[in-house]
């Protein structure tokens, strides 16, 4: 594999240009207005897999957006790597906060990326990271050194909960059979501190609606005499945490896995600078559950957060009104052993119970998924670790992430294989935010590291 560097050098501009073309198509899965763009993106992925050397490539229809599937099976005695990624992106709004338009990619230098970063929606999550695998595949087939069978499964609904992928996986067990699942859709600590993600949090996402009177009322004529749904909703939400920022829903912590002292001490070894963290976010203090560090709060502990809240009058000037309804969207990040469907039920019961007389409450579950942890002694983890060792010159640190890729737990349940999360993004890459970007260095480093994973995985599997 010593010619991967020269291959990258020779094809670098094309690798960047192809990704830039992919980023120009706004494949927003959440908004039906982008339907044609999402479908067009699936076609682009199909062609790119063909060009990269996959033998069979198909666009698999689902009840939602299609899954692009491609494979190259070279020898049934060799191990099979299943690559998963997603070609859909989050909505780009608020548009006015972008320094350059989200679907007109540009390369600019940043503090963290002195060699330049590509700015566009999806640059890091997940088009850029997914495309590293397509280019690594191209290298391995073009130079005749593919050491494993490869299957690609690239979906278009990750950002909206992967509901149709779950069905696809359940119905295609034989087709998707593999020895390891490889995903680049997470991050690493820093460019000089490589890490491999060993855990993901689960998720339960709900929407709540509080109804007071049957119509909006004059806030003078009725104010003080009826329950104001916005006042009530904010009070109910505030009561979901106690003074230690512990979640008050009864039973919420019942199955939470508690880490041992040793495990927490191991975690604390990962480099982390609280002052830099605060400076980067322009906050004068961190905030969270008593008794846990920042890194613990955002990875091994469950959370409850309001993601959006609305109701009443928000137009120009002042309107005196008591709204009939108030709403909020709430996410709960979960840790291993918490079952998301059970947590959703606990939330619903609790929220209905704390609603005062004079109001009606409706809770609508959205989507969810289980958390995930993967051991560091698997062949897959060891292969990844050796690959990073070669390209970064350092052993990567195992690290549990706070984010969620709900389908990963289902992969393990249905396909019985471990997932290796080789992320090359940085937390500062602003995924889901305005000005999302992905370092050019990171993109090329990923393309360089991935073929080594295949090499070591094949060697260690013998
Ligand atoms: N790629 C992210 C998840 C991620 C990012 C995990 C960074 C770890 C580090 C994924 O696309 C995502 O955004 N997931 C959603 C959940 C999904 C059901 C909408 C999330 O975590 O909010
Ligand atoms: Mn993603
Ligand atoms: Mn995402």
Short mmCIF file of N, CA and C and ligand atoms in Angstrom, two decimals, residues 84-86 88 90 124-127 129 158-159 183-186 404-405 431-432, ligand 2:
data_model
loop_
_atom_site.label_atom_id
_atom_site.label_comp_id
_atom_site.label_asym_id
_atom_site.label_seq_id
_atom_site.Cartn_x
_atom_site.Cartn_y
_atom_site.Cartn_z
N UNK A 84 -21.02 1.53 5.32
CA UNK A 84 -22.29 2.25 5.41
C UNK A 84 -22.01 3.76 5.45
N UNK A 85 -22.87 4.52 4.81
CA UNK A 85 -22.78 5.97 4.89
C UNK A 85 -24.11 6.56 4.46
N UNK A 86 -24.23 7.88 4.51
CA UNK A 86 -25.50 8.47 4.03
C UNK A 86 -25.23 9.64 3.10
N UNK A 88 -27.82 11.79 2.31
CA UNK A 88 -28.73 12.90 2.62
C UNK A 88 -28.05 13.86 3.60
N UNK A 90 -28.67 17.50 6.37
CA UNK A 90 -29.58 18.31 7.17
C UNK A 90 -29.98 19.56 6.39
N UNK A 124 -18.89 17.47 5.79
CA UNK A 124 -18.38 16.49 6.75
C UNK A 124 -19.42 15.41 7.03
N UNK A 125 -20.66 15.81 7.15
CA UNK A 125 -21.77 14.90 7.54
C UNK A 125 -22.77 14.78 6.40
N UNK A 126 -22.66 13.77 5.56
CA UNK A 126 -21.65 12.73 5.61
C UNK A 126 -21.05 12.55 4.23
N UNK A 127 -21.35 13.49 3.31
CA UNK A 127 -20.89 13.26 1.93
C UNK A 127 -19.38 13.15 1.86
N UNK A 129 -17.16 12.41 4.19
CA UNK A 129 -16.63 11.21 4.87
C UNK A 129 -17.03 9.93 4.13
N UNK A 158 -30.73 8.98 6.67
CA UNK A 158 -30.13 8.92 8.01
C UNK A 158 -30.57 10.10 8.86
N UNK A 159 -30.62 11.27 8.25
CA UNK A 159 -30.93 12.48 9.02
C UNK A 159 -32.40 12.55 9.43
N UNK A 183 -17.78 2.49 9.07
CA UNK A 183 -18.52 3.75 8.90
C UNK A 183 -17.61 4.94 9.20
N UNK A 184 -17.64 5.94 8.34
CA UNK A 184 -17.03 7.23 8.67
C UNK A 184 -18.14 8.26 8.72
N UNK A 185 -18.69 8.47 9.90
CA UNK A 185 -19.77 9.44 10.08
C UNK A 185 -19.71 10.01 11.49
N UNK A 186 -18.48 10.00 12.05
CA UNK A 186 -18.27 10.53 13.40
C UNK A 186 -17.04 11.45 13.34
N UNK A 404 -25.52 10.26 17.71
CA UNK A 404 -26.28 9.03 17.49
C UNK A 404 -26.29 8.64 16.02
N UNK A 405 -26.13 7.35 15.77
CA UNK A 405 -26.41 6.78 14.45
C UNK A 405 -27.25 5.55 14.76
N UNK A 431 -21.04 20.52 11.93
CA UNK A 431 -22.07 19.70 11.29
C UNK A 431 -23.44 20.12 11.83
N UNK A 432 -24.43 20.10 10.98
CA UNK A 432 -25.82 20.52 11.26
C UNK A 432 -25.92 22.04 11.45
MN1 LIG B 2 -24.08 11.65 9.65
#
